[in-house]
Amino acid sequence: MVAAIRFGPAGIPIQCEGSSSREGVECCARLGLSAMELEFVQGVRMKDDSAREICLAAKERDVSLSSHAPYFVNLCTPDKVKLAASRRHILESARVTALAGGGITVFHPGFYLKLSPNEAFDAARRALLDIVSELETRNIKIRLGAETVGKRSAFGGLDENIRLSQDLGKTVVPAIDFAHLHARGDFRIRGEDDYRAIFGLLERELGDYVRSFHCHFSEINYSEKGELNHFPLGTNNEPPFRPFMKVLAESGYSGTVICETPKLDIDALTLMREYESAMGRKGAR
Ligand SMILES: [Zn+2]
């Protein structure tokens, strides 16, 4: 059976002996995982030659790649120098990821600072329009995933990212971080119905996106301001992973689940097994 959902770690598996992304891809395949996110969070340092090598390794082993752009991105900033740097970080992540055969670059949209939510939206939209047109000019074919953020001070709630996607066309899509939705309070996720509500909203607003969604999963520690730190699966069950896997198995949706817990690949395998057993239960009915 070909699984409709791909699972993989955010970065090189902790069970991997090597430290290169290519070895990470090979290790994912050995473990039975079929996705991996390249972490450019401290800067894009991958050479073009390595990206081409990773592309071959990933194609050969059917591991689908994505990337996470640097953390220091703020598309809402009025500071022209910071905005230009943010634009560069996203474009460079996208370029190298496309060279590695990856399908999506995830980024954190920005911060409100002194802006109202509408002003922040307009600023992010303007910056993304420019980035999307630059991708087209340079013929870089990749999706940009606006990650749902975990802090209340950050721009990029689920509604905001859905609106960005509706406004900008299919190059920009939301990247759903369930732990962030839970911690920020966009959606407190307690069980199956909450996952169904989120996917229902995505399907209503963005149609086909649920056939190729991209998401991050982790359990999370948070305060009233939002996220604090990620937890391994089974720590506080917030948000709970079993109902998520059940909803995915029953829904017919397809996409990629990147595990962002401190146990990366180990927890990605737990998610995958839970999903497979939910698929088995579904098949047995
Ligand atoms: Zn992120």
Short mmCIF file of C-alpha atoms and ligand atoms in Angstrom, two decimals:
data_model
loop_
_atom_site.label_atom_id
_atom_site.label_comp_id
_atom_site.label_asym_id
_atom_site.label_seq_id
_atom_site.Cartn_x
_atom_site.Cartn_y
_atom_site.Cartn_z
CA MET A 1 0.00 0.00 0.00
CA VAL A 2 1.28 3.45 -0.84
CA ALA A 3 0.75 5.66 2.17
CA ALA A 4 -1.07 8.88 1.37
CA ILE A 5 0.80 10.60 4.14
CA ARG A 6 4.57 11.01 4.24
CA PHE A 7 6.31 11.24 7.59
CA GLY A 8 9.76 12.59 8.35
CA PRO A 9 11.94 14.56 10.75
CA ALA A 10 12.69 18.30 10.89
CA GLY A 11 16.37 17.88 10.07
CA ILE A 12 18.81 14.99 9.99
CA PRO A 13 17.53 11.97 11.97
CA ILE A 14 19.06 11.63 15.44
CA GLN A 15 19.62 7.96 14.62
CA CYS A 16 21.80 8.97 11.67
CA GLU A 17 25.52 8.42 12.16
CA GLY A 18 26.50 10.94 9.52
CA SER A 19 25.93 14.65 9.77
CA SER A 20 25.25 15.64 6.14
CA SER A 21 21.81 16.16 4.68
CA ARG A 22 22.50 13.47 2.06
CA GLU A 23 23.26 10.96 4.81
CA GLY A 24 20.12 12.20 6.55
CA VAL A 25 18.04 11.36 3.49
CA GLU A 26 19.60 7.88 3.23
CA CYS A 27 18.98 7.32 6.92
CA CYS A 28 15.31 8.37 6.62
CA ALA A 29 14.85 5.83 3.82
CA ARG A 30 16.48 3.07 5.89
CA LEU A 31 14.19 3.86 8.80
CA GLY A 32 11.13 3.70 6.53
CA LEU A 33 10.46 7.45 6.56
CA SER A 34 9.62 9.15 3.27
CA ALA A 35 10.12 12.85 4.02
CA MET A 36 12.74 15.15 5.52
CA GLU A 37 12.84 18.89 6.12
CA LEU A 38 16.13 20.66 5.47
CA GLU A 39 16.76 23.06 8.33
CA PHE A 40 18.08 26.37 7.05
CA VAL A 41 16.91 28.04 10.24
CA GLN A 42 20.32 29.56 11.07
CA GLY A 43 21.03 30.49 7.44
CA VAL A 44 21.19 28.80 4.04
CA ARG A 45 24.64 27.29 3.96
CA MET A 46 24.07 24.42 1.53
CA LYS A 47 26.28 24.51 -1.56
CA ASP A 48 24.65 24.03 -4.96
CA ASP A 49 26.65 20.84 -5.56
CA SER A 50 25.43 19.31 -2.29
CA ALA A 51 21.86 20.28 -3.17
CA ARG A 52 22.19 18.44 -6.51
CA GLU A 53 23.62 15.38 -4.73
CA ILE A 54 20.78 15.39 -2.21
CA CYS A 55 18.30 15.67 -5.07
CA LEU A 56 19.61 12.43 -6.60
CA ALA A 57 19.71 10.60 -3.25
CA ALA A 58 16.16 11.70 -2.39
CA LYS A 59 14.74 10.75 -5.81
CA GLU A 60 16.41 7.35 -5.74
CA ARG A 61 14.99 6.59 -2.29
CA ASP A 62 11.62 8.33 -2.72
CA VAL A 63 12.18 10.74 0.15
CA SER A 64 10.29 13.97 -0.38
CA LEU A 65 12.13 17.13 0.69
CA SER A 66 11.05 20.46 2.09
CA SER A 67 12.96 23.16 3.90
CA HIS A 68 12.60 25.63 6.74
CA ALA A 69 13.84 29.14 5.90
CA PRO A 70 15.94 31.12 8.42
CA TYR A 71 14.22 32.27 11.62
CA PHE A 72 15.27 35.90 11.12
CA VAL A 73 12.52 36.73 8.64
CA ASN A 74 9.99 39.51 9.16
CA LEU A 75 7.91 40.35 6.10
CA CYS A 76 5.88 42.90 8.07
CA THR A 77 8.81 45.12 9.01
CA PRO A 78 8.81 48.77 7.89
CA ASP A 79 12.65 48.66 7.97
CA LYS A 80 13.78 48.42 4.34
CA VAL A 81 17.10 46.77 5.14
CA LYS A 82 15.48 44.07 7.28
CA LEU A 83 12.78 43.53 4.67
CA ALA A 84 15.37 43.08 1.91
CA ALA A 85 17.25 40.57 4.09
CA SER A 86 14.01 38.66 4.80
CA ARG A 87 13.23 38.54 1.10
CA ARG A 88 16.74 37.25 0.38
CA HIS A 89 16.51 34.52 3.04
CA ILE A 90 13.25 33.19 1.61
CA LEU A 91 14.42 33.38 -2.00
CA GLU A 92 17.72 31.67 -1.25
CA SER A 93 15.99 28.91 0.77
CA ALA A 94 13.55 28.41 -2.08
CA ARG A 95 16.27 28.34 -4.74
CA VAL A 96 18.46 25.78 -2.94
CA THR A 97 15.44 23.65 -1.96
CA ALA A 98 14.22 23.56 -5.56
CA LEU A 99 17.72 22.56 -6.65
CA ALA A 100 17.54 19.70 -4.11
CA GLY A 101 14.22 18.65 -5.66
CA GLY A 102 12.18 19.89 -2.68
CA GLY A 103 8.59 20.99 -3.07
CA ILE A 104 8.08 23.61 -0.36
CA THR A 105 10.00 26.14 1.72
CA VAL A 106 8.40 26.96 5.05
CA PHE A 107 8.89 30.40 6.61
CA HIS A 108 7.65 32.39 9.61
CA PRO A 109 5.80 35.37 8.12
CA GLY A 110 6.67 38.06 10.68
CA PHE A 111 5.71 40.13 13.70
CA TYR A 112 3.04 42.76 14.31
CA LEU A 113 5.31 45.04 16.36
CA LYS A 114 3.40 48.34 16.14
CA LEU A 115 1.18 47.36 13.20
CA SER A 116 -2.49 46.48 13.37
CA PRO A 117 -3.34 42.98 12.08
CA ASN A 118 -4.58 44.50 8.81
CA GLU A 119 -1.44 46.57 8.32
CA ALA A 120 0.71 43.53 9.04
CA PHE A 121 -1.30 41.53 6.51
CA ASP A 122 -0.85 44.18 3.82
CA ALA A 123 2.89 44.38 4.47
CA ALA A 124 3.32 40.58 4.30
CA ARG A 125 1.17 40.38 1.20
CA ARG A 126 3.21 43.07 -0.59
CA ALA A 127 6.49 41.38 0.31
CA LEU A 128 5.22 37.97 -0.82
CA LEU A 129 3.89 39.33 -4.11
CA ASP A 130 7.39 40.57 -4.85
CA ILE A 131 8.98 37.24 -3.81
CA VAL A 132 6.51 35.20 -5.89
CA SER A 133 7.17 37.34 -8.96
CA GLU A 134 10.93 36.94 -8.46
CA LEU A 135 10.48 33.13 -8.26
CA GLU A 136 8.59 33.27 -11.56
CA THR A 137 11.22 35.46 -13.22
CA ARG A 138 13.97 33.07 -12.15
CA ASN A 139 11.85 30.03 -13.05
CA ILE A 140 12.14 28.55 -9.55
CA LYS A 141 9.28 26.11 -9.12
CA ILE A 142 8.40 25.65 -5.48
CA ARG A 143 5.64 26.42 -2.98
CA LEU A 144 6.15 28.82 -0.10
CA GLY A 145 4.59 27.62 3.17
CA ALA A 146 3.50 30.40 5.53
CA GLU A 147 3.82 28.63 8.87
CA THR A 148 1.12 29.13 11.47
CA VAL A 149 3.05 30.81 14.26
CA GLY A 150 3.07 29.94 17.95
CA LYS A 151 3.31 33.35 19.60
CA ARG A 152 0.54 35.91 19.94
CA SER A 153 3.01 38.68 19.03
CA ALA A 154 3.76 36.99 15.69
CA PHE A 155 1.83 37.58 12.47
CA GLY A 156 0.72 34.34 10.84
CA GLY A 157 -2.37 32.91 12.48
CA LEU A 158 -4.29 30.24 10.59
CA ASP A 159 -6.84 32.74 9.23
CA GLU A 160 -4.12 35.16 8.17
CA ASN A 161 -2.15 32.48 6.33
CA ILE A 162 -5.26 31.14 4.61
CA ARG A 163 -6.04 34.69 3.46
CA LEU A 164 -2.49 35.16 2.17
CA SER A 165 -2.87 31.98 0.12
CA GLN A 166 -6.26 33.03 -1.26
CA ASP A 167 -4.83 36.40 -2.19
CA LEU A 168 -1.55 35.28 -3.71
CA GLY A 169 -2.48 32.12 -5.59
CA LYS A 170 -1.19 28.61 -5.21
CA THR A 171 2.50 29.41 -4.79
CA VAL A 172 1.82 30.55 -1.22
CA VAL A 173 0.06 28.03 1.01
CA PRO A 174 -0.25 27.67 4.77
CA ALA A 175 2.15 25.30 6.54
CA ILE A 176 0.09 24.01 9.43
CA ASP A 177 1.97 23.77 12.72
CA PHE A 178 -0.52 22.05 15.02
CA ALA A 179 1.50 22.67 18.19
CA HIS A 180 1.59 26.37 17.34
CA LEU A 181 -2.16 26.52 16.64
CA HIS A 182 -2.70 24.96 20.04
CA ALA A 183 -0.19 27.12 21.94
CA ARG A 184 -1.21 30.43 20.34
CA GLY A 185 -4.85 29.64 20.96
CA ASP A 186 -5.89 29.85 17.27
CA PHE A 187 -7.30 26.38 17.87
CA ARG A 188 -7.07 24.54 21.16
CA ILE A 189 -6.83 20.95 19.99
CA ARG A 190 -8.32 18.34 22.30
CA GLY A 191 -9.49 15.58 20.01
CA GLU A 192 -10.68 14.30 16.64
CA ASP A 193 -13.33 16.98 16.15
CA ASP A 194 -10.74 19.74 16.40
CA TYR A 195 -8.60 18.16 13.68
CA ARG A 196 -11.68 17.68 11.53
CA ALA A 197 -12.60 21.33 12.05
CA ILE A 198 -9.13 22.51 10.97
CA PHE A 199 -9.05 20.32 7.85
CA GLY A 200 -12.66 21.21 7.10
CA LEU A 201 -11.73 24.90 7.17
CA LEU A 202 -8.72 24.29 4.92
CA GLU A 203 -10.81 22.32 2.45
CA ARG A 204 -13.57 24.94 2.37
CA GLU A 205 -11.17 27.84 1.94
CA LEU A 206 -8.37 26.31 -0.13
CA GLY A 207 -9.89 23.29 -1.89
CA ASP A 208 -7.14 21.06 -3.20
CA TYR A 209 -4.63 22.01 -0.53
CA VAL A 210 -5.82 19.07 1.63
CA ARG A 211 -4.51 16.72 -1.11
CA SER A 212 -0.99 18.07 -0.67
CA PHE A 213 -0.90 19.71 2.74
CA HIS A 214 2.34 20.37 4.60
CA CYS A 215 2.36 20.32 8.38
CA HIS A 216 4.56 20.25 11.46
CA PHE A 217 3.73 18.22 14.52
CA SER A 218 5.01 18.23 18.09
CA GLU A 219 3.66 18.36 21.61
CA ILE A 220 4.22 21.76 23.19
CA ASN A 221 4.66 23.72 26.40
CA TYR A 222 3.08 27.17 26.38
CA SER A 223 1.99 30.21 28.40
CA GLU A 224 -0.70 32.83 27.80
CA LYS A 225 1.70 34.49 25.31
CA GLY A 226 1.96 31.31 23.28
CA GLU A 227 4.66 28.71 22.65
CA LEU A 228 7.55 28.04 25.04
CA ASN A 229 9.20 24.82 23.93
CA HIS A 230 8.50 21.58 22.09
CA PHE A 231 7.99 18.29 23.94
CA PRO A 232 8.48 14.67 22.79
CA LEU A 233 5.31 12.69 22.04
CA GLY A 234 3.62 11.38 25.16
CA THR A 235 4.74 14.27 27.43
CA ASN A 236 1.55 16.32 27.91
CA ASN A 237 -0.54 15.09 24.99
CA GLU A 238 -1.03 18.71 23.81
CA PRO A 239 -2.00 18.52 21.08
CA PRO A 240 -2.84 14.79 21.07
CA PHE A 241 -1.33 12.78 18.21
CA ARG A 242 -3.53 9.67 18.16
CA PRO A 243 -6.76 11.43 17.14
CA PHE A 244 -4.76 13.32 14.49
CA MET A 245 -3.55 10.08 12.91
CA LYS A 246 -7.05 8.61 13.09
CA VAL A 247 -8.56 11.64 11.31
CA LEU A 248 -5.86 11.48 8.63
CA ALA A 249 -6.44 7.76 8.09
CA GLU A 250 -10.19 8.22 7.76
CA SER A 251 -10.16 11.40 5.70
CA GLY A 252 -8.45 10.51 2.44
CA TYR A 253 -6.34 13.68 2.72
CA SER A 254 -2.73 13.49 1.59
CA GLY A 255 0.35 15.43 2.46
CA THR A 256 3.42 15.52 4.63
CA VAL A 257 3.80 15.46 8.41
CA ILE A 258 7.15 16.75 9.64
CA CYS A 259 7.95 15.80 13.23
CA GLU A 260 9.42 18.69 15.21
CA THR A 261 9.66 17.08 18.65
CA PRO A 262 13.12 16.79 20.25
CA LYS A 263 12.97 13.10 19.25
CA LEU A 264 12.62 13.91 15.53
CA ASP A 265 12.77 10.61 13.59
CA ILE A 266 11.94 8.43 16.61
CA ASP A 267 8.67 10.30 17.08
CA ALA A 268 8.11 10.53 13.30
CA LEU A 269 8.13 6.71 13.31
CA THR A 270 5.66 6.65 16.21
CA LEU A 271 3.34 8.93 14.21
CA MET A 272 3.73 6.78 11.11
CA ARG A 273 2.98 3.54 12.98
CA GLU A 274 -0.05 5.09 14.62
CA TYR A 275 -1.26 6.22 11.18
CA GLU A 276 -0.66 2.78 9.67
CA SER A 277 -2.51 1.04 12.45
CA ALA A 278 -5.43 3.48 12.04
CA MET A 279 -5.39 2.66 8.30
CA GLY A 280 -5.42 -1.05 9.23
CA ARG A 281 -8.42 -0.59 11.52
CA LYS A 282 -10.19 1.32 8.78
CA GLY A 283 -9.44 -1.45 6.24
CA ALA A 284 -10.69 -4.13 8.65
CA ARG A 285 -14.11 -2.55 9.05
ZN ZN B 1 8.85 26.95 12.09
#
